[in-house]
PDB file of C-alpha atoms in Angstrom:
ATOM      1  CA  GLN A   1      38.728 -67.619 -43.390  1.00 79.00           C
ATOM      2  CA  ASN A   2      41.968 -65.507 -43.392  1.00 90.00           C
ATOM      3  CA  LEU A   3      41.205 -63.815 -40.050  1.00 95.00           C
ATOM      4  CA  GLU A   4      44.175 -64.068 -37.659  1.00 97.00           C
ATOM      5  CA  ALA A   5      43.046 -61.937 -34.751  1.00 98.00           C
ATOM      6  CA  LEU A   6      39.600 -61.257 -33.289  1.00 97.00           C
ATOM      7  CA  PHE A   7      38.908 -58.631 -30.635  1.00 98.00           C
ATOM      8  CA  LEU A   8      35.540 -59.032 -28.875  1.00 97.00           C
ATOM      9  CA  ARG A   9      36.381 -57.308 -25.581  1.00 98.00           C
ATOM     10  CA  ARG A  10      33.395 -55.719 -23.867  1.00 97.00           C
ATOM     11  CA  THR A  11      30.991 -56.972 -26.454  1.00 97.00           C
ATOM     12  CA  GLY A  12      27.688 -58.908 -26.107  1.00 97.00           C
ATOM     13  CA  ILE A  13      29.226 -61.994 -27.662  1.00 97.00           C
ATOM     14  CA  THR A  14      27.555 -65.207 -26.423  1.00 97.00           C
ATOM     15  CA  ASP A  15      28.755 -68.797 -26.094  1.00 98.00           C
ATOM     16  CA  GLY A  16      26.591 -69.716 -29.065  1.00 97.00           C
ATOM     17  CA  GLY A  17      28.025 -66.831 -31.115  1.00 96.00           C
ATOM     18  CA  LEU A  18      31.445 -68.355 -30.886  1.00 97.00           C
ATOM     19  CA  SER A  19      30.253 -71.131 -33.201  1.00 96.00           C
ATOM     20  CA  ALA A  20      30.683 -68.702 -36.075  1.00 94.00           C
ATOM     21  CA  ILE A  21      34.452 -68.719 -35.576  1.00 94.00           C
ATOM     22  CA  SER A  22      34.915 -72.482 -35.005  1.00 93.00           C
ATOM     23  CA  GLY A  23      35.915 -72.834 -38.672  1.00 92.00           C
ATOM     24  CA  LEU A  24      38.565 -70.130 -38.859  1.00 94.00           C
ATOM     25  CA  SER A  25      41.646 -72.038 -39.949  1.00 94.00           C
ATOM     26  CA  LYS A  26      44.205 -69.239 -39.504  1.00 96.00           C
ATOM     27  CA  ILE A  27      43.033 -67.630 -36.227  1.00 97.00           C
ATOM     28  CA  ARG A  28      45.918 -66.985 -33.855  1.00 98.00           C
ATOM     29  CA  ALA A  29      44.512 -64.569 -31.242  1.00 98.00           C
ATOM     30  CA  ILE A  30      41.085 -64.111 -29.614  1.00 98.00           C
ATOM     31  CA  ASP A  31      40.286 -61.411 -27.010  1.00 99.00           C
ATOM     32  CA  LEU A  32      37.189 -62.184 -24.994  1.00 98.00           C
ATOM     33  CA  ARG A  33      37.945 -60.020 -22.000  1.00 99.00           C
ATOM     34  CA  ASN A  34      35.060 -58.528 -20.011  1.00 98.00           C
ATOM     35  CA  SER A  35      32.489 -60.705 -21.699  1.00 98.00           C
ATOM     36  CA  ASN A  36      29.818 -63.157 -20.618  1.00 97.00           C
ATOM     37  CA  ILE A  37      31.581 -66.109 -22.352  1.00 98.00           C
ATOM     38  CA  SER A  38      31.455 -69.186 -20.187  1.00 98.00           C
ATOM     39  CA  ASP A  39      32.539 -72.839 -20.382  1.00 98.00           C
ATOM     40  CA  GLY A  40      30.098 -73.653 -23.177  1.00 98.00           C
ATOM     41  CA  GLY A  41      31.800 -71.265 -25.497  1.00 98.00           C
ATOM     42  CA  MET A  42      35.072 -73.080 -25.203  1.00 98.00           C
ATOM     43  CA  GLU A  43      33.596 -76.087 -27.169  1.00 97.00           C
ATOM     44  CA  HIS A  44      33.718 -73.907 -30.305  1.00 97.00           C
ATOM     45  CA  LEU A  45      37.414 -72.982 -29.741  1.00 97.00           C
ATOM     46  CA  SER A  46      38.739 -76.426 -28.957  1.00 96.00           C
ATOM     47  CA  GLY A  47      39.304 -77.260 -32.592  1.00 96.00           C
ATOM     48  CA  LEU A  48      41.244 -74.050 -33.457  1.00 97.00           C
ATOM     49  CA  LYS A  49      44.658 -75.680 -33.900  1.00 97.00           C
ATOM     50  CA  THR A  50      46.375 -72.366 -34.902  1.00 98.00           C
ATOM     51  CA  LEU A  51      45.215 -70.490 -31.744  1.00 98.00           C
ATOM     52  CA  VAL A  52      48.212 -69.271 -29.672  1.00 99.00           C
ATOM     53  CA  ASP A  53      46.775 -66.382 -27.656  1.00 99.00           C
ATOM     54  CA  ILE A  54      43.475 -66.335 -25.695  1.00 99.00           C
ATOM     55  CA  GLN A  55      42.350 -63.488 -23.431  1.00 99.00           C
ATOM     56  CA  LEU A  56      39.509 -64.469 -21.056  1.00 99.00           C
ATOM     57  CA  GLU A  57      39.977 -61.938 -18.251  1.00 99.00           C
ATOM     58  CA  LYS A  58      36.767 -61.191 -16.372  1.00 98.00           C
ATOM     59  CA  SER A  59      34.790 -63.799 -18.354  1.00 98.00           C
ATOM     60  CA  LYS A  60      32.614 -66.488 -16.782  1.00 98.00           C
ATOM     61  CA  LEU A  61      35.016 -69.318 -17.309  1.00 98.00           C
ATOM     62  CA  THR A  62      35.615 -72.103 -14.775  1.00 98.00           C
ATOM     63  CA  ASP A  63      37.918 -75.100 -14.708  1.00 99.00           C
ATOM     64  CA  THR A  64      35.479 -76.982 -16.989  1.00 99.00           C
ATOM     65  CA  GLY A  65      36.021 -74.463 -19.759  1.00 98.00           C
ATOM     66  CA  VAL A  66      39.778 -74.396 -19.387  1.00 99.00           C
ATOM     67  CA  ALA A  67      39.815 -78.212 -19.765  1.00 99.00           C
ATOM     68  CA  ARG A  68      38.283 -77.762 -23.237  1.00 98.00           C
ATOM     69  CA  LEU A  69      41.360 -75.867 -24.370  1.00 98.00           C
ATOM     70  CA  LYS A  70      43.609 -78.833 -23.812  1.00 97.00           C
ATOM     71  CA  GLY A  71      45.606 -79.794 -26.831  1.00 95.00           C
ATOM     72  CA  LEU A  72      45.798 -76.275 -28.250  1.00 98.00           C
ATOM     73  CA  PRO A  73      49.285 -74.827 -29.008  1.00 98.00           C
ATOM     74  CA  LEU A  74      48.696 -71.856 -26.694  1.00 99.00           C
ATOM     75  CA  LYS A  75      51.525 -69.496 -25.904  1.00 99.00           C
ATOM     76  CA  SER A  76      49.553 -66.927 -23.893  1.00 99.00           C
ATOM     77  CA  VAL A  77      46.495 -67.473 -21.559  1.00 99.00           C
ATOM     78  CA  ASN A  78      44.887 -64.697 -19.609  1.00 99.00           C
ATOM     79  CA  LEU A  79      42.442 -65.862 -16.911  1.00 99.00           C
ATOM     80  CA  ASN A  80      42.732 -62.820 -14.688  1.00 99.00           C
ATOM     81  CA  TYR A  81      39.674 -62.411 -12.350  1.00 99.00           C
ATOM     82  CA  CYS A  82      38.186 -65.780 -13.425  1.00 98.00           C
ATOM     83  CA  THR A  83      37.640 -66.326  -9.769  1.00 98.00           C
ATOM     84  CA  SER A  84      36.356 -69.938 -10.099  1.00 98.00           C
ATOM     85  CA  VAL A  85      39.471 -71.132 -11.889  1.00 99.00           C
ATOM     86  CA  SER A  86      41.561 -73.306  -9.557  1.00 99.00           C
ATOM     87  CA  ASP A  87      44.425 -75.769  -9.333  1.00 99.00           C
ATOM     88  CA  ALA A  88      42.515 -78.084 -11.712  1.00 99.00           C
ATOM     89  CA  SER A  89      43.104 -75.599 -14.521  1.00 99.00           C
ATOM     90  CA  MET A  90      46.759 -75.445 -13.690  1.00 99.00           C
ATOM     91  CA  GLU A  91      46.941 -79.170 -14.306  1.00 98.00           C
ATOM     92  CA  VAL A  92      45.472 -78.510 -17.802  1.00 99.00           C
ATOM     93  CA  LEU A  93      47.907 -75.644 -18.487  1.00 99.00           C
ATOM     94  CA  GLY A  94      50.756 -77.863 -17.351  1.00 98.00           C
ATOM     95  CA  THR A  95      50.173 -80.073 -20.417  1.00 98.00           C
ATOM     96  CA  MET A  96      50.902 -77.126 -22.766  1.00 98.00           C
ATOM     97  CA  PRO A  97      54.705 -76.963 -23.285  1.00 96.00           C
ATOM     98  CA  THR A  98      54.242 -74.025 -25.666  1.00 98.00           C
ATOM     99  CA  LEU A  99      53.062 -71.659 -22.926  1.00 99.00           C
ATOM    100  CA  GLU A 100      55.130 -68.459 -22.569  1.00 99.00           C
ATOM    101  CA  SER A 101      52.656 -66.309 -20.540  1.00 99.00           C
ATOM    102  CA  ILE A 102      50.027 -67.231 -17.936  1.00 99.00           C
ATOM    103  CA  GLN A 103      47.890 -64.704 -16.051  1.00 99.00           C
ATOM    104  CA  LEU A 104      45.662 -65.813 -13.177  1.00 99.00           C
ATOM    105  CA  ASP A 105      45.039 -62.762 -11.006  1.00 99.00           C
ATOM    106  CA  TYR A 106      42.592 -63.371  -8.101  1.00 98.00           C
ATOM    107  CA  SER A 107      41.948 -66.961  -9.167  1.00 98.00           C
ATOM    108  CA  LYS A 108      41.818 -69.912  -6.701  1.00 99.00           C
ATOM    109  CA  VAL A 109      45.313 -71.131  -7.687  1.00 99.00           C
ATOM    110  CA  THR A 110      47.379 -72.361  -4.685  1.00 99.00           C
ATOM    111  CA  ASP A 111      50.772 -73.888  -3.964  1.00 99.00           C
ATOM    112  CA  ALA A 112      49.468 -77.274  -4.999  1.00 99.00           C
ATOM    113  CA  GLY A 113      48.518 -76.000  -8.454  1.00 98.00           C
ATOM    114  CA  MET A 114      51.865 -74.364  -8.938  1.00 99.00           C
ATOM    115  CA  ALA A 115      53.454 -77.896  -9.127  1.00 98.00           C
ATOM    116  CA  HIS A 116      52.205 -77.972 -12.773  1.00 98.00           C
ATOM    117  CA  VAL A 117      54.111 -74.794 -13.671  1.00 98.00           C
ATOM    118  CA  ALA A 118      57.329 -76.805 -13.497  1.00 98.00           C
ATOM    119  CA  GLN A 119      56.340 -78.412 -16.858  1.00 98.00           C
ATOM    120  CA  MET A 120      56.169 -74.984 -18.617  1.00 98.00           C
ATOM    121  CA  LYS A 121      59.817 -74.819 -19.671  1.00 98.00           C
ATOM    122  CA  ASN A 122      59.233 -71.925 -22.096  1.00 99.00           C
ATOM    123  CA  LEU A 123      57.386 -69.693 -19.566  1.00 99.00           C
ATOM    124  CA  LYS A 124      58.523 -66.090 -19.645  1.00 99.00           C
ATOM    125  CA  ARG A 125      55.688 -64.355 -17.773  1.00 99.00           C
ATOM    126  CA  LEU A 126      53.916 -65.474 -14.560  1.00 99.00           C
ATOM    127  CA  ARG A 127      51.173 -63.241 -13.215  1.00 99.00           C
ATOM    128  CA  ILE A 128      49.391 -64.497 -10.104  1.00 99.00           C
ATOM    129  CA  ARG A 129      48.389 -61.297  -8.294  1.00 99.00           C
ATOM    130  CA  GLY A 130      46.073 -61.875  -5.290  1.00 98.00           C
ATOM    131  CA  CYS A 131      46.728 -65.639  -5.307  1.00 98.00           C
ATOM    132  CA  ASP A 132      47.490 -67.665  -2.105  1.00 98.00           C
ATOM    133  CA  VAL A 133      50.904 -68.851  -3.405  1.00 98.00           C
ATOM    134  CA  THR A 134      53.936 -69.006  -1.089  1.00 98.00           C
ATOM    135  CA  GLY A 135      57.507 -70.183  -1.442  1.00 98.00           C
ATOM    136  CA  GLU A 136      56.186 -73.707  -1.227  1.00 98.00           C
ATOM    137  CA  GLY A 137      54.498 -73.154  -4.595  1.00 98.00           C
ATOM    138  CA  LEU A 138      57.197 -70.971  -6.125  1.00 99.00           C
ATOM    139  CA  LYS A 139      59.839 -73.707  -5.669  1.00 98.00           C
ATOM    140  CA  HIS A 140      58.362 -75.151  -8.809  1.00 98.00           C
ATOM    141  CA  ILE A 141      59.581 -72.235 -10.906  1.00 98.00           C
ATOM    142  CA  ALA A 142      63.208 -72.766  -9.879  1.00 98.00           C
ATOM    143  CA  GLY A 143      64.094 -74.539 -13.124  1.00 95.00           C
ATOM    144  CA  LEU A 144      62.235 -72.075 -15.433  1.00 98.00           C
ATOM    145  CA  ILE A 145      65.339 -70.258 -16.614  1.00 98.00           C
ATOM    146  CA  LYS A 146      63.427 -68.288 -19.374  1.00 99.00           C
ATOM    147  CA  LEU A 147      61.246 -66.460 -16.841  1.00 99.00           C
ATOM    148  CA  GLN A 148      61.548 -62.698 -17.269  1.00 99.00           C
ATOM    149  CA  ARG A 149      58.402 -61.218 -15.828  1.00 99.00           C
ATOM    150  CA  LEU A 150      56.975 -61.955 -12.368  1.00 99.00           C
ATOM    151  CA  GLU A 151      53.794 -60.159 -11.195  1.00 99.00           C
ATOM    152  CA  LEU A 152      53.101 -61.332  -7.646  1.00 99.00           C
ATOM    153  CA  ARG A 153      51.376 -58.308  -6.142  1.00 99.00           C
ATOM    154  CA  ASP A 154      49.033 -58.930  -3.154  1.00 98.00           C
ATOM    155  CA  SER A 155      49.965 -62.592  -3.104  1.00 98.00           C
ATOM    156  CA  SER A 156      51.240 -64.717  -0.185  1.00 98.00           C
ATOM    157  CA  LEU A 157      54.858 -64.374  -1.372  1.00 98.00           C
ATOM    158  CA  ASP A 158      57.258 -65.019   1.481  1.00 98.00           C
ATOM    159  CA  ASP A 159      61.016 -64.938   1.991  1.00 98.00           C
ATOM    160  CA  ALA A 160      61.456 -68.502   0.721  1.00 98.00           C
ATOM    161  CA  GLY A 161      59.791 -67.473  -2.505  1.00 98.00           C
ATOM    162  CA  LEU A 162      62.070 -64.387  -2.857  1.00 99.00           C
ATOM    163  CA  GLU A 163      65.101 -66.548  -2.475  1.00 98.00           C
ATOM    164  CA  ILE A 164      63.932 -68.808  -5.311  1.00 98.00           C
ATOM    165  CA  ILE A 165      63.172 -65.852  -7.604  1.00 99.00           C
ATOM    166  CA  ALA A 166      66.571 -64.309  -6.961  1.00 98.00           C
ATOM    167  CA  ALA A 167      68.230 -67.296  -8.473  1.00 98.00           C
ATOM    168  CA  LEU A 168      66.460 -66.939 -11.824  1.00 98.00           C
ATOM    169  CA  PRO A 169      68.966 -65.620 -14.439  1.00 97.00           C
ATOM    170  CA  ASP A 170      66.777 -63.429 -16.731  1.00 98.00           C
ATOM    171  CA  VAL A 171      64.133 -61.751 -14.555  1.00 99.00           C
ATOM    172  CA  ASN A 172      63.774 -58.128 -15.639  1.00 99.00           C
ATOM    173  CA  TYR A 173      60.326 -57.297 -14.205  1.00 99.00           C
ATOM    174  CA  LEU A 174      59.352 -57.950 -10.592  1.00 99.00           C
ATOM    175  CA  ASP A 175      56.280 -56.620  -8.775  1.00 99.00           C
ATOM    176  CA  ILE A 176      55.881 -57.596  -5.140  1.00 99.00           C
ATOM    177  CA  SER A 177      53.713 -54.646  -4.140  1.00 99.00           C
ATOM    178  CA  GLU A 178      51.286 -55.310  -1.303  1.00 98.00           C
ATOM    179  CA  CYS A 179      53.076 -58.542  -0.451  1.00 98.00           C
ATOM    180  CA  ARG A 180      52.833 -58.163   3.296  1.00 95.00           C
ATOM    181  CA  VAL A 181      54.264 -61.538   4.303  1.00 96.00           C
ATOM    182  CA  ALA A 182      57.691 -60.938   2.829  1.00 97.00           C
ATOM    183  CA  THR A 183      60.210 -59.416   5.245  1.00 98.00           C
ATOM    184  CA  THR A 184      63.259 -57.204   4.681  1.00 97.00           C
ATOM    185  CA  ALA A 185      65.515 -60.311   5.061  1.00 97.00           C
ATOM    186  CA  GLY A 186      63.845 -61.884   2.081  1.00 98.00           C
ATOM    187  CA  MET A 187      63.866 -58.726   0.023  1.00 98.00           C
ATOM    188  CA  LYS A 188      67.619 -58.469   0.245  1.00 98.00           C
ATOM    189  CA  HIS A 189      67.836 -61.486  -2.137  1.00 98.00           C
ATOM    190  CA  ILE A 190      66.490 -59.216  -4.880  1.00 99.00           C
ATOM    191  CA  ALA A 191      69.919 -57.571  -5.084  1.00 99.00           C
ATOM    192  CA  LYS A 192      70.991 -60.519  -7.202  1.00 98.00           C
ATOM    193  CA  LEU A 193      68.575 -59.618  -9.993  1.00 99.00           C
ATOM    194  CA  THR A 194      70.859 -57.199 -11.846  1.00 98.00           C
ATOM    195  CA  LYS A 195      68.845 -57.299 -15.123  1.00 99.00           C
ATOM    196  CA  LEU A 196      65.760 -55.752 -13.476  1.00 99.00           C
ATOM    197  CA  THR A 197      64.288 -52.836 -15.385  1.00 99.00           C
ATOM    198  CA  TYR A 198      61.011 -52.671 -13.338  1.00 99.00           C
ATOM    199  CA  LEU A 199      60.708 -53.132  -9.589  1.00 99.00           C
ATOM    200  CA  GLY A 200      57.583 -52.639  -7.547  1.00 99.00           C
ATOM    201  CA  PHE A 201      57.648 -52.400  -3.737  1.00 98.00           C
ATOM    202  CA  TRP A 202      54.428 -50.400  -3.028  1.00 98.00           C
ATOM    203  CA  GLU A 203      53.108 -51.005   0.493  1.00 98.00           C
ATOM    204  CA  THR A 204      55.762 -53.557   1.528  1.00 98.00           C
ATOM    205  CA  LYS A 205      58.123 -53.633   4.521  1.00 98.00           C
ATOM    206  CA  LEU A 206      60.994 -52.216   2.456  1.00 98.00           C
ATOM    207  CA  ASP A 207      63.313 -49.906   4.477  1.00 98.00           C
ATOM    208  CA  ASP A 208      66.562 -48.048   4.014  1.00 98.00           C
ATOM    209  CA  GLU A 209      68.702 -50.853   5.358  1.00 98.00           C
ATOM    210  CA  THR A 210      67.300 -53.229   2.740  1.00 98.00           C
ATOM    211  CA  PHE A 211      67.319 -50.748  -0.119  1.00 99.00           C
ATOM    212  CA  ALA A 212      71.044 -50.151   0.576  1.00 98.00           C
ATOM    213  CA  GLU A 213      71.649 -53.651  -0.815  1.00 98.00           C
ATOM    214  CA  PHE A 214      70.257 -52.605  -4.237  1.00 99.00           C
ATOM    215  CA  TYR A 215      73.217 -50.383  -5.322  1.00 98.00           C
ATOM    216  CA  GLY A 216      74.014 -52.846  -8.073  1.00 98.00           C
ATOM    217  CA  LEU A 217      70.521 -52.695  -9.742  1.00 99.00           C
ATOM    218  CA  THR A 218      71.675 -50.133 -12.207  1.00 98.00           C
ATOM    219  CA  ASN A 219      69.400 -51.222 -15.078  1.00 99.00           C
ATOM    220  CA  VAL A 220      66.154 -50.253 -13.237  1.00 99.00           C
ATOM    221  CA  GLU A 221      64.110 -47.828 -15.310  1.00 99.00           C
ATOM    222  CA  GLU A 222      60.824 -47.888 -13.263  1.00 99.00           C
ATOM    223  CA  LEU A 223      60.788 -48.048  -9.470  1.00 99.00           C
ATOM    224  CA  ASP A 224      57.744 -47.936  -7.223  1.00 99.00           C
ATOM    225  CA  LEU A 225      58.572 -47.221  -3.576  1.00 99.00           C
ATOM    226  CA  LYS A 226      55.089 -45.820  -2.666  1.00 99.00           C
ATOM    227  CA  ALA A 227      54.141 -46.147   0.982  1.00 98.00           C
ATOM    228  CA  THR A 228      57.397 -47.789   2.013  1.00 98.00           C
ATOM    229  CA  SER A 229      59.712 -46.707   4.872  1.00 98.00           C
ATOM    230  CA  VAL A 230      62.551 -45.269   2.706  1.00 98.00           C
ATOM    231  CA  THR A 231      64.024 -41.893   3.684  1.00 98.00           C
ATOM    232  CA  ASP A 232      66.813 -39.634   2.494  1.00 98.00           C
ATOM    233  CA  GLU A 233      69.203 -42.468   3.509  1.00 99.00           C
ATOM    234  CA  SER A 234      68.207 -44.275   0.316  1.00 99.00           C
ATOM    235  CA  VAL A 235      68.948 -41.356  -2.000  1.00 99.00           C
ATOM    236  CA  PRO A 236      72.651 -42.349  -2.638  1.00 98.00           C
ATOM    237  CA  VAL A 237      71.463 -45.759  -3.949  1.00 99.00           C
ATOM    238  CA  LEU A 238      68.705 -44.117  -5.970  1.00 99.00           C
ATOM    239  CA  LEU A 239      71.433 -41.892  -7.632  1.00 98.00           C
ATOM    240  CA  LYS A 240      73.271 -44.994  -8.700  1.00 98.00           C
ATOM    241  CA  MET A 241      70.233 -45.989 -10.755  1.00 99.00           C
ATOM    242  CA  GLN A 242      71.137 -43.710 -13.661  1.00 98.00           C
ATOM    243  CA  LYS A 243      68.650 -45.203 -16.018  1.00 99.00           C
ATOM    244  CA  LEU A 244      65.634 -44.379 -13.796  1.00 99.00           C
ATOM    245  CA  ARG A 245      62.797 -42.843 -15.915  1.00 99.00           C
ATOM    246  CA  ASP A 246      59.805 -43.257 -13.566  1.00 99.00           C
ATOM    247  CA  LEU A 247      60.176 -43.037  -9.787  1.00 99.00           C
ATOM    248  CA  ASN A 248      57.222 -43.253  -7.371  1.00 99.00           C
ATOM    249  CA  LEU A 249      58.044 -41.897  -3.870  1.00 99.00           C
ATOM    250  CA  ALA A 250      54.489 -41.104  -2.830  1.00 99.00           C
ATOM    251  CA  GLY A 251      53.894 -41.521   0.849  1.00 98.00           C
ATOM    252  CA  THR A 252      57.520 -41.862   1.711  1.00 98.00           C
ATOM    253  CA  GLN A 253      59.642 -40.019   4.240  1.00 98.00           C
ATOM    254  CA  LEU A 254      62.025 -38.157   1.979  1.00 98.00           C
ATOM    255  CA  THR A 255      62.719 -34.532   2.862  1.00 98.00           C
ATOM    256  CA  ASN A 256      63.196 -31.454   0.580  1.00 98.00           C
ATOM    257  CA  ASP A 257      66.960 -32.155   0.559  1.00 98.00           C
ATOM    258  CA  GLY A 258      66.404 -35.683  -0.650  1.00 98.00           C
ATOM    259  CA  PHE A 259      64.074 -34.696  -3.373  1.00 98.00           C
ATOM    260  CA  ARG A 260      66.406 -31.954  -4.550  1.00 97.00           C
ATOM    261  CA  GLN A 261      69.234 -34.498  -5.014  1.00 97.00           C
ATOM    262  CA  LEU A 262      67.004 -36.677  -7.241  1.00 97.00           C
ATOM    263  CA  SER A 263      67.117 -33.970  -9.911  1.00 92.00           C
ATOM    264  CA  GLY A 264      70.588 -35.387 -10.554  1.00 92.00           C
ATOM    265  CA  LEU A 265      69.068 -38.481 -12.152  1.00 97.00           C
ATOM    266  CA  PRO A 266      69.744 -37.874 -15.925  1.00 97.00           C
ATOM    267  CA  ALA A 267      66.919 -40.041 -17.416  1.00 98.00           C
ATOM    268  CA  LEU A 268      64.171 -39.154 -14.954  1.00 98.00           C
ATOM    269  CA  THR A 269      60.943 -38.106 -16.632  1.00 98.00           C
ATOM    270  CA  VAL A 270      58.319 -38.848 -13.928  1.00 98.00           C
ATOM    271  CA  LEU A 271      58.616 -38.293 -10.206  1.00 98.00           C
ATOM    272  CA  ASN A 272      55.629 -38.934  -7.934  1.00 99.00           C
ATOM    273  CA  VAL A 273      55.869 -36.956  -4.700  1.00 98.00           C
ATOM    274  CA  ALA A 274      52.202 -37.176  -3.546  1.00 98.00           C
ATOM    275  CA  ASN A 275      51.487 -37.406   0.150  1.00 98.00           C
ATOM    276  CA  THR A 276      55.042 -36.370   1.160  1.00 98.00           C
ATOM    277  CA  SER A 277      56.319 -33.351   3.029  1.00 97.00           C
ATOM    278  CA  ILE A 278      57.919 -31.782  -0.049  1.00 98.00           C
ATOM    279  CA  GLY A 279      57.825 -28.016  -0.123  1.00 97.00           C
ATOM    280  CA  PHE A 280      56.247 -25.986  -2.952  1.00 97.00           C
ATOM    281  CA  ASP A 281      59.560 -24.343  -3.653  1.00 97.00           C
ATOM    282  CA  VAL A 282      61.235 -27.694  -4.261  1.00 98.00           C
ATOM    283  CA  ILE A 283      58.352 -28.771  -6.490  1.00 98.00           C
ATOM    284  CA  ASP A 284      58.934 -25.530  -8.518  1.00 97.00           C
ATOM    285  CA  GLU A 285      62.636 -26.335  -8.808  1.00 96.00           C
ATOM    286  CA  LEU A 286      61.982 -29.872 -10.029  1.00 97.00           C
ATOM    287  CA  ASN A 287      59.333 -28.691 -12.475  1.00 95.00           C
ATOM    288  CA  ALA A 288      61.884 -26.243 -13.922  1.00 95.00           C
ATOM    289  CA  ARG A 289      63.913 -29.171 -15.155  1.00 94.00           C
ATOM    290  CA  GLU A 290      63.138 -29.819 -18.797  1.00 93.00           C
ATOM    291  CA  GLY A 291      61.475 -33.133 -19.493  1.00 96.00           C
ATOM    292  CA  LEU A 292      60.540 -33.897 -15.863  1.00 97.00           C
ATOM    293  CA  THR A 293      56.902 -34.256 -14.781  1.00 97.00           C
ATOM    294  CA  VAL A 294      56.296 -33.973 -11.013  1.00 98.00           C
ATOM    295  CA  VAL A 295      53.122 -35.792  -9.832  1.00 98.00           C
ATOM    296  CA  GLU A 296      51.832 -33.893  -6.793  1.00 97.00           C
ATOM    297  CA  PHE A 297      48.428 -35.514  -6.302  1.00 95.00           C
ATOM    298  CA  GLU A 298      46.989 -38.984  -6.771  1.00 87.00           C
ATOM    299  CA  ASN A 299      43.392 -39.881  -7.441  1.00 72.00           C
TER     300      ASN A 299
END
């Protein structure tokens, strides 16, 4: 009866088995990721009035099951890879003012469903990787001033969406990797997000001219520029990011001279140089620096 957290990830738990926890009066968190739990199982959770965190990633849940969670004081909902979940579930989530984190990777959520996010005034984290959401949908996050973490990788993010994001005051984590619609013009808006500590640009249209705008992003600690068009021209801006700990330059066009200069970053602990033209002698020089790990190959 005193159980507060239950971790059933990758177990054989069934919908019927969840009936055993329907009477837990203090349960706060349930992890059902990578399970065969489906809509039927949610009936047993609908009465858990203390539940604030539910993890259902890669379960068999659909909109019907999400609807059964209505009325719970949820702060965190993870529906990543629940590929049948759609805008109907967003309508249900929109009735939960307590929500601080929603994750819906590779679901069927669209711009229409994003209209319900506007009701989530306490939202701090929005993760919708692989979703067909554009600036038309993201305009509904414009008033969510508590948003800190935006994970939009492989989504339909466009320049209009980037302009909206750039006006949010507290964003410190932004991943737009594999967002192939966004152009360099839109990316320049990111320069306004001076609280950023994580920034992901992997496989985007980012180039030196755009990166030059980011000289004021001096709080960035992790930066992923893998498979972008940046060259040695971007090194002066990188050197302004004195807090950089983890820098991914795999598949970029930097030369030996550019990589050598990066040894001047005082906090750097990981530097990924896979699939670049870096020479073995430069790798040896970088490896000689205490506390720095140079990643030469990727799986």
